[in-house]
Structures are given as structure tokens and as C-alpha cells.
Tab-separated table of C-alpha atoms in Angstrom:
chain	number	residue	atom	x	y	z
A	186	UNK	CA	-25.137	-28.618	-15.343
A	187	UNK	CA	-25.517	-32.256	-16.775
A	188	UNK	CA	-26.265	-30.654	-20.342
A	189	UNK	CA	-23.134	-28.558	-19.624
A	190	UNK	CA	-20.936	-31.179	-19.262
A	191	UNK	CA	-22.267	-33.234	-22.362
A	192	UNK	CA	-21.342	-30.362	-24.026
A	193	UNK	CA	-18.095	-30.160	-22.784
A	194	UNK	CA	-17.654	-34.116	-23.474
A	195	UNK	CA	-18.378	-33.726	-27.125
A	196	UNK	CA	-16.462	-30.494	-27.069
A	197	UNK	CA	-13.410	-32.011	-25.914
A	198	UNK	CA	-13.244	-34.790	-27.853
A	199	UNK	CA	-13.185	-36.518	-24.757
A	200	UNK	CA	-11.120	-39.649	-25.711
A	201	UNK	CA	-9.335	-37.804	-28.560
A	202	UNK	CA	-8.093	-35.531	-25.463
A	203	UNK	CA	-6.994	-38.297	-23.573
A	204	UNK	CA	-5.379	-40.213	-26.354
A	205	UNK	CA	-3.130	-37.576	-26.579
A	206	UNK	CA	-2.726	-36.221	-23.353
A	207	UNK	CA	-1.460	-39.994	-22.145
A	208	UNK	CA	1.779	-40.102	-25.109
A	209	UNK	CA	3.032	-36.892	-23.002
A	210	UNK	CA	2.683	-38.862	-19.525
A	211	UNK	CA	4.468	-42.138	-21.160
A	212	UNK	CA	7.282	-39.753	-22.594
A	213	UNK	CA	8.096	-38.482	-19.470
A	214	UNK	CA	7.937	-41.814	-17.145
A	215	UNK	CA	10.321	-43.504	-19.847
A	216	UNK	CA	12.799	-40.145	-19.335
A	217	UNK	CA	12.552	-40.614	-15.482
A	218	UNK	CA	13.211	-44.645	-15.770
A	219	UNK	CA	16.150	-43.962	-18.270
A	220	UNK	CA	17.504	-41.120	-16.277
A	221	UNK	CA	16.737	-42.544	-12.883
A	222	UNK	CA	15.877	-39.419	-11.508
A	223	UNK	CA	13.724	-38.725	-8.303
A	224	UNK	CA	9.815	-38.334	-9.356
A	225	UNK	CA	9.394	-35.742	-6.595
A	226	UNK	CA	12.559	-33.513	-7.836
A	227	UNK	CA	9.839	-33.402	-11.103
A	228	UNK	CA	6.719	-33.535	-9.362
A	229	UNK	CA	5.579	-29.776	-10.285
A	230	UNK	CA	6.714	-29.981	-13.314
A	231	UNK	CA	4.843	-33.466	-13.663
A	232	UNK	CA	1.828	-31.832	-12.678
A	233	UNK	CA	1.653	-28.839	-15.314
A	234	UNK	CA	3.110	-31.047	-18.144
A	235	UNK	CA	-0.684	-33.086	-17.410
A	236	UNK	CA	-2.598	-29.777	-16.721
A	237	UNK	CA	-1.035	-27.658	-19.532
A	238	UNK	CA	-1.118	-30.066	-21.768
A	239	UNK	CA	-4.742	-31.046	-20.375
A	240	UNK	CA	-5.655	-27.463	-21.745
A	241	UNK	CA	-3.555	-26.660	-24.518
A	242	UNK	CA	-5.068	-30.369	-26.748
A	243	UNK	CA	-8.628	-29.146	-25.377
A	244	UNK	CA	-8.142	-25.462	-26.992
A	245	UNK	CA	-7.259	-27.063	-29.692
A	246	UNK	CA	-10.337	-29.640	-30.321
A	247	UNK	CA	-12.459	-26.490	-29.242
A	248	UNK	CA	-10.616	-24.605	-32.040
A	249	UNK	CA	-11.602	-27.102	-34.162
A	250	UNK	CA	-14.669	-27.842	-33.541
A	251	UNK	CA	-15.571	-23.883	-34.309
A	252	UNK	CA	-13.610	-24.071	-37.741
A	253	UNK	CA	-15.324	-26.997	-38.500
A	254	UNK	CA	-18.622	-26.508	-37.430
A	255	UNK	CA	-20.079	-26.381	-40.855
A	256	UNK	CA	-18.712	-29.879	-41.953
A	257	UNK	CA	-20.044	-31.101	-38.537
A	258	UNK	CA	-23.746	-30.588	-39.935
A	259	UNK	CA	-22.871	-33.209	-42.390
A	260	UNK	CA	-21.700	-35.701	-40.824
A	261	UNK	CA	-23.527	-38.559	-37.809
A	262	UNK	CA	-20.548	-38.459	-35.671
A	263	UNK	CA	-20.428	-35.253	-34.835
A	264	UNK	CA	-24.148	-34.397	-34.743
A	265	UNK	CA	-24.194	-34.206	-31.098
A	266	UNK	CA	-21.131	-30.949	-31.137
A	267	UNK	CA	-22.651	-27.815	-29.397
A	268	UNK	CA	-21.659	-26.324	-32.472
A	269	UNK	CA	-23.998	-28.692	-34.347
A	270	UNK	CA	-26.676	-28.156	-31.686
A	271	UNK	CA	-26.654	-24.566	-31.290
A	272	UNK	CA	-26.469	-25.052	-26.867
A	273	UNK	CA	-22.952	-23.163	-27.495
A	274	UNK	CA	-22.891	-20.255	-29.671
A	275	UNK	CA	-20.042	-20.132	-32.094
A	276	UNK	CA	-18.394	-16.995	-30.538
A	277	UNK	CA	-18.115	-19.003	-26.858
A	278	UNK	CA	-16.633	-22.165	-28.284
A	279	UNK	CA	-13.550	-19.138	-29.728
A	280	UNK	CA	-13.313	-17.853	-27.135
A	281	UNK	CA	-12.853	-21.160	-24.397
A	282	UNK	CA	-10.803	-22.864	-27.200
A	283	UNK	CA	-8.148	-19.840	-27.677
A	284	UNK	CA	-8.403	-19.374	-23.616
A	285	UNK	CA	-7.873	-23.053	-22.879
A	286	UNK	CA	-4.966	-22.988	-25.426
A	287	UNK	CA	-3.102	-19.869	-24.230
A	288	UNK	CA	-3.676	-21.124	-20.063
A	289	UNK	CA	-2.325	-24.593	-21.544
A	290	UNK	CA	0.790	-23.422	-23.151
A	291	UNK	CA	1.614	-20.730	-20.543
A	292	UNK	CA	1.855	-23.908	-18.007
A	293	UNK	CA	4.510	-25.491	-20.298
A	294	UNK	CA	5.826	-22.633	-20.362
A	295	UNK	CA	6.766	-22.779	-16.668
A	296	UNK	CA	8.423	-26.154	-17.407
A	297	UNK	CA	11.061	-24.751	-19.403
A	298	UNK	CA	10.800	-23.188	-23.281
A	299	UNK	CA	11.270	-26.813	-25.272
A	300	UNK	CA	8.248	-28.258	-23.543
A	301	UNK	CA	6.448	-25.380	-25.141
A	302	UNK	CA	7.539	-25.152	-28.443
A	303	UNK	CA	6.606	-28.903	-28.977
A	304	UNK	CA	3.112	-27.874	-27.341
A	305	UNK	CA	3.352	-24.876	-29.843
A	306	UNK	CA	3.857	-27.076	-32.959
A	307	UNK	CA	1.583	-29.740	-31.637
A	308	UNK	CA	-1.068	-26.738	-31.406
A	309	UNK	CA	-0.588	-25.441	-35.034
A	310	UNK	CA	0.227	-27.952	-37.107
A	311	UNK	CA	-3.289	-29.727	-35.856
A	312	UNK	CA	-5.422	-26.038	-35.615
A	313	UNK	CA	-3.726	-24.174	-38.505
A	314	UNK	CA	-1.908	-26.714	-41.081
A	315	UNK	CA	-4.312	-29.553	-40.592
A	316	UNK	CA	-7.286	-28.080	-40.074
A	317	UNK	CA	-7.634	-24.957	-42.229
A	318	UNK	CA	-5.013	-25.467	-44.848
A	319	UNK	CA	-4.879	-28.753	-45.551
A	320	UNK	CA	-7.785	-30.971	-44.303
A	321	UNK	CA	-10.147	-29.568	-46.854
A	322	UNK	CA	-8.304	-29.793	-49.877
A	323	UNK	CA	-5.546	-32.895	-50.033
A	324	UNK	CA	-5.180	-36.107	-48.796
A	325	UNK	CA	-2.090	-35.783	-47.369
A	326	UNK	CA	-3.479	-33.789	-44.411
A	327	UNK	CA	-3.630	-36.843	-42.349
A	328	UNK	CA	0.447	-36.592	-42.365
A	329	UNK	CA	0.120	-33.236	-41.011
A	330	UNK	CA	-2.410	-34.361	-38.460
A	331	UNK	CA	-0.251	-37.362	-37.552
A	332	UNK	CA	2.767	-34.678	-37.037
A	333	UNK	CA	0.663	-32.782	-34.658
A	334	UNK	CA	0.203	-36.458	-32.347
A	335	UNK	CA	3.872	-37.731	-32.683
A	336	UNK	CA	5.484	-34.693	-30.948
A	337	UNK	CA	3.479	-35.825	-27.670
A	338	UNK	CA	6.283	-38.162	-26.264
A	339	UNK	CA	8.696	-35.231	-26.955
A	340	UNK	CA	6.976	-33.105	-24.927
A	341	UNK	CA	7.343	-35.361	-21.557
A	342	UNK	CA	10.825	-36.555	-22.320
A	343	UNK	CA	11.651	-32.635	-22.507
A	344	UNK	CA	10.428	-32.188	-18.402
A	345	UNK	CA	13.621	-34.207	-18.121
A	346	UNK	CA	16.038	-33.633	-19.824
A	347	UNK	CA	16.398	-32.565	-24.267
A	348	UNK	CA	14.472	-34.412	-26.620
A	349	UNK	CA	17.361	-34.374	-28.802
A	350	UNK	CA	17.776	-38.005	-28.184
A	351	UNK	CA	17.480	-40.974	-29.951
A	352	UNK	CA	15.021	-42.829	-27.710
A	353	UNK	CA	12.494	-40.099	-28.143
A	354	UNK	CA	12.837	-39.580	-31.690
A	355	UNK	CA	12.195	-43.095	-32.202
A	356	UNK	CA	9.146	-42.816	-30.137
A	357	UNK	CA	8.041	-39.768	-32.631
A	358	UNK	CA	8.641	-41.904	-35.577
A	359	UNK	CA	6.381	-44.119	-34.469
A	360	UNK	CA	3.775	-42.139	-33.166
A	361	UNK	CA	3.821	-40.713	-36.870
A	362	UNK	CA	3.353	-43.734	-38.577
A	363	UNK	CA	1.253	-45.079	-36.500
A	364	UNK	CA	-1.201	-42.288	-36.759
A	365	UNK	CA	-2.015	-42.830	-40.328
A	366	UNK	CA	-2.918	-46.218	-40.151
A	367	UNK	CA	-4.810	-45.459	-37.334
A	368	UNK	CA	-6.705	-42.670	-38.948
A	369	UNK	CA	-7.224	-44.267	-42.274
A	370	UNK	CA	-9.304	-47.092	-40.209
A	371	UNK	CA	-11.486	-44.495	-38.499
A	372	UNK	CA	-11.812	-42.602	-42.245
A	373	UNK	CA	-13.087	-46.382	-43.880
A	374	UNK	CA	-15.193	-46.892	-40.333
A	375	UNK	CA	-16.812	-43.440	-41.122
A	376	UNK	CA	-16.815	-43.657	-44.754
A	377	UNK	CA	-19.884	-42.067	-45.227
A	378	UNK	CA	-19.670	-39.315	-43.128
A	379	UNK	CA	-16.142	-38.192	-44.516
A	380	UNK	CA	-17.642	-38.282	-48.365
A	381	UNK	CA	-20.476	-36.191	-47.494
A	382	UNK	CA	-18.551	-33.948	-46.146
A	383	UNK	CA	-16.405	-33.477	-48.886
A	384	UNK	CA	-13.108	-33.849	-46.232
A	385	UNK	CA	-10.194	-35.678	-48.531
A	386	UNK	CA	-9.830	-38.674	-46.810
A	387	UNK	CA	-8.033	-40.827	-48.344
A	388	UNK	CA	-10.410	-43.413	-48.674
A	389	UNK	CA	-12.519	-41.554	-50.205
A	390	UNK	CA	-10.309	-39.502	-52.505
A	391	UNK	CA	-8.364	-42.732	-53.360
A	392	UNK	CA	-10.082	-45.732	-52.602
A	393	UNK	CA	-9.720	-48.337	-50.106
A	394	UNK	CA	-7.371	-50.473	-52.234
A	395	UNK	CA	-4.838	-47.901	-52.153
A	396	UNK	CA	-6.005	-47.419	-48.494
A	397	UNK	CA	-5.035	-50.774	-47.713
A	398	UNK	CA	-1.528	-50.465	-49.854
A	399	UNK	CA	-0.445	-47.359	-47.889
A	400	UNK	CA	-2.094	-48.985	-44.544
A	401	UNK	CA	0.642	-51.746	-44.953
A	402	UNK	CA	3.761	-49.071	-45.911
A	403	UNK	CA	3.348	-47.730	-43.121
A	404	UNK	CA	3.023	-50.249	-40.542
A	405	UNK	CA	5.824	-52.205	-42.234
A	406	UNK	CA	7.677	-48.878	-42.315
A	407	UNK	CA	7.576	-49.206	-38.103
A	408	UNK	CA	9.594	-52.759	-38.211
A	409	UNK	CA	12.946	-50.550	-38.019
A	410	UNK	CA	12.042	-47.690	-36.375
A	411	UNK	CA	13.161	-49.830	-32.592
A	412	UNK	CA	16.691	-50.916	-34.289
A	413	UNK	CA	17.460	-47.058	-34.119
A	414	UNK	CA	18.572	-47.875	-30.278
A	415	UNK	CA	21.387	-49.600	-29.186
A	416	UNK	CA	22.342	-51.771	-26.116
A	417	UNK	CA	18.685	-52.820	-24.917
A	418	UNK	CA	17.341	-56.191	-23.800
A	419	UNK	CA	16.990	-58.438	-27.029
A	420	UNK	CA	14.002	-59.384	-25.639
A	421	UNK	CA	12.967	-55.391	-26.406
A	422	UNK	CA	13.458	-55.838	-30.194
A	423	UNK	CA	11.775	-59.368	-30.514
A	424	UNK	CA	8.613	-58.463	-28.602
A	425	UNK	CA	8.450	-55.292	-30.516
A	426	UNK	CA	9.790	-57.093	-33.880
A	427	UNK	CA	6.924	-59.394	-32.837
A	428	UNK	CA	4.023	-56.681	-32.447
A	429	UNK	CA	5.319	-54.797	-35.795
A	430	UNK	CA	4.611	-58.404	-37.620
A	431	UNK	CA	1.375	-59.063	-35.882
A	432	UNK	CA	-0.064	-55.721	-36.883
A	433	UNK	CA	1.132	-56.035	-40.727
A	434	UNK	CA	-0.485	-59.182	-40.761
A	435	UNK	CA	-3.746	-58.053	-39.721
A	436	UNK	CA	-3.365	-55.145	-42.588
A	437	UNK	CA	-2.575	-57.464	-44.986
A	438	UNK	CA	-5.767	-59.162	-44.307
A	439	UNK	CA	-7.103	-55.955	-46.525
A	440	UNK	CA	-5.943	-56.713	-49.944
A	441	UNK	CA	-8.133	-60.145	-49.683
A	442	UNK	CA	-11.554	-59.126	-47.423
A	443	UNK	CA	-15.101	-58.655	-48.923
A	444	UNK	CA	-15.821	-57.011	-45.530
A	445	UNK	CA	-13.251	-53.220	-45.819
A	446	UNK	CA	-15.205	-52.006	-42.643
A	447	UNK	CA	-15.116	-54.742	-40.607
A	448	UNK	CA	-11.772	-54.836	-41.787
A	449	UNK	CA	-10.997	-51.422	-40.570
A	450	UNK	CA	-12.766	-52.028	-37.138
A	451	UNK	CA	-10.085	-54.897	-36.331
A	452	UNK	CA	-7.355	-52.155	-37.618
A	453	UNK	CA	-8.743	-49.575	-35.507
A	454	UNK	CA	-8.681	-51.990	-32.449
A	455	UNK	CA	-5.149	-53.815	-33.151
A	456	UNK	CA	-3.676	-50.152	-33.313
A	457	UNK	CA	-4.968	-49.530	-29.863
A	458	UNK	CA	-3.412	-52.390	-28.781
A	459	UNK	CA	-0.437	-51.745	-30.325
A	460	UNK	CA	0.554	-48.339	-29.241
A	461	UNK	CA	-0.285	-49.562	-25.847
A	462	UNK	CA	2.013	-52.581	-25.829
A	463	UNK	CA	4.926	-50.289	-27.354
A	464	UNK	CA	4.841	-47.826	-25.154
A	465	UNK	CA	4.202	-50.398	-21.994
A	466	UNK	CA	7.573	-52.340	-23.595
A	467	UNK	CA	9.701	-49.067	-23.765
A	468	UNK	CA	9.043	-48.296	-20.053
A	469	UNK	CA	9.927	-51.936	-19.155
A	470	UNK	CA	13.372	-52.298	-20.996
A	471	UNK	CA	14.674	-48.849	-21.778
């Protein structure tokens, strides 16, 4: 049973599911806050957003995980798969991520149709466009991977009410953008792994220079994505004005270190931070 569930772990992704189970959670607490509606008029509905969407991001890892499984050989972070160990056969790890994903998005489905159509494009934009079409062959796949992530806070606002709105829009933008710096630190971390491989990373297609270039586009890109909404607390654009210019400084620390991955360790870290802090500010002033 203990082997089982190491298996599982490593199946799962296990932080990589909840890192993007938890966006979905935050979208839907800063719908109920803005709306002030009762929690216990949405408390079902609460309950299979986290348990379909639980599922659905586990298919898809699993999913993965089998089209990958060959890559996995090749690289030391994903040595310990069960596709890379052989405890899971290849068939089995189909089959539980296809059943995981059609159980998950059958429980958003019981929310209401929007909530699963962002689960749906969340599902193949990561499984299909990311993973077998792009991932392989351009560098650019990391904007389709970061497309997958950013429709998570859609997905909770939608248990509410549409995500047609420009509070969770701007919450997609910046999930977006703040995937690919975010990714491109965990692509530098693993540097190795991703060239042997033969995955185009853009580190290793392009270099970390241009890394670094892109790294700072993108966060500086996320300085006006919070000016898209009106009438909040000023303190709501400084302390987010604030974090934006924090985080740029720390990637402009790139263009002038002899150490890239201990570079790209503080970038992975300061992004954690980051997200965390925006979403923590969102739920305090919107």
C-alpha cells in the first residue's frame, strides 16, 4: 500500500496538482467576497469545484506522464514515475488518467456548463496542445502550458456567477504571465535534464540570456495588468504596484549574475511568493 501511494505521489505530480487545484479555490472565495453571497447557498457546488477539479488536473498529469514516459527515462527528476519504474504498466496509468479526467469534468459539469468548458480547455490545451503538439518541437509551448494554468481562477469565479468579468480576467492575465517566468526558472534549475531530453525549453533552445530578457518582459508586462480594475482601495494598486517592482528587480538581477541557477532558484522562490501575496491581496480589497 505504501509503494502504492508513492506511486500515486509521483503520479500526481503531487504539488503540481495542488498548485493548480488552489487558483480554482482563490477564484471562487474572491467571487463570494465580491458578490457577498452566502458560502452555504454554494457549498455543493464548492465541494465538486475542489473534487472535480481534484480529478480532472490529476487525469491530466496521469495523461502526461504516459505520453511522456519515454522522455522521463532521460531525465533525474522524473526517474522515480511508475512509468519510469515499470510498478505501473503503461496501459493502467491510460486508463486512471482518462478515468480520473472524465469523473473530474463530469463533477463540473454538475456546477453548471462554463465551469466545464474552462476545465475542458484547461484539460487540452495542457494534454493535447502542450504536451503532444507543441512541447516537443517549439519553444513557445510554455505559452500554451501557461494557458492551460491561467484559466484556473476562471473556473471558481464561474461557481458564482460569469467569468466574463473584468476582475477575473485580470486574474487570468496574470496567472499567464506569471507562468512563464515561473517555468523558465524550473527549465534553468533543471537545465540538464530538459537538454537531454531534447524538450525545447527555452533555455536550452535559446540561451539563458534571452531567458533572462523574456523573464523580465514578462514580469514587467504584470505592472498593468491590476490598473484594469476600477474603484479599489489605493492601497490595492501600491502593494501590488509594489510586489510587481520587487519581482522585476530580482529578474533583473539575471542580466549581471555569474551564478544563472542560483539565480533561477531565487526566481523560482520569489514567484511563489508572489502569486501568493496577489492572490491573498485580491481577497482582502476586492
Amino acid at each position: 500500500m505504501i509503494s502504492f501511494l508513492q506511486d500515486l505521489k509521483y503520479l500526481f505530480k503531487r504539488f503540481v496538482l495542488i498548485a493548480n487545484v488552489l487558483p480554482t479555490v482563490f477564484g471562487f472565495f474572491i467571487a463570494w467576497r465580491y458578490y457577498q453571497v452566502s458560502f452555504v447557498d454554494y457549498l455543493v457546488p464548492f465541494i465538486l469545484l475542489i473534487i472535480g477539479s481534484g480529478l480532472l488536473v490529476a487525469g491530466a498529469l496521469a495523461c502526461n506522464n504516459w505520453l511522456e514516459a519515454d522522455v522521463d527515462k532521460l531525465m533525474e527528476r522524473t526517474k522515480n514515475r511508475p512509468t519510469v519504474t515499470g510498478s505501473m504498466s503503461l496501459r493502467s496509468v491510460l486508463w486512471i488518467g482518462l478515468s480520473l479526467s472524465f469523473a473530474g469534468q463530469l463533477l463540473l459539469l454538475f456546477i453548471n456548463f462554463e465551469v466545464a468548458v474552462y476545465g475542458w480547455i484547461g484539460w487540452f490545451t495542457y494534454v493535447v496542445v502542450y504536451t503532444i503538439w507543441t512541447k516537443r518541437r517549439v519553444t513557445w509551448n510554455t505559452h500554451i502550458g501557461s494557458l492551460s494554468g491561467a484559466v484556473t481562477p476562471l473556473m471558481g469565479w464561474a461557481v458564482i456567477e460569469p467569468a466574463f468579468h473584468v476582475i477575473p480576467l485580470s486574474l487570468f492575465l496574470i496567472m499567464f504571465l506569471w507562468q512563464m517566468p515561473h517555468t523558465y526558472a524550473i527549465a534553468i534549475r533543471k537545465y540538464d535534464d530538459y537538454k537531454r531530453s531534447g524538450l525545447k525549453m527555452l533555455p536550452v533552445v535559446k540561451g539563458f540570456k534571452t531567458t533572462v530578457s523574456r523573464t523580465s518582459i514578462y514580469i514587467a508586462l504584470l505592472i498593468f495588468v491590476p490598473f484594469m480594475i476600477n474603484d479599489r482601495n489605493v492601497f490595492f494598486y501600491i502593494l501590488l504596484s509594489l510586489l510587481n517592482i520587487l519581482w522585476l528587480i530580482i529578474a533583473g538581477k539575471g542580466f549581471r549574475t555569474n551564478n544563472i541557477k542560483k539565480w533561477a532558484d531565487q526566481l523560482f522562490i520569489s514567484s511563489l511568493v508572489y502569486l501568493t501575496s496577489v492572490y491573498t491581496l485580491y481577497i482582502i480589497f476586492i
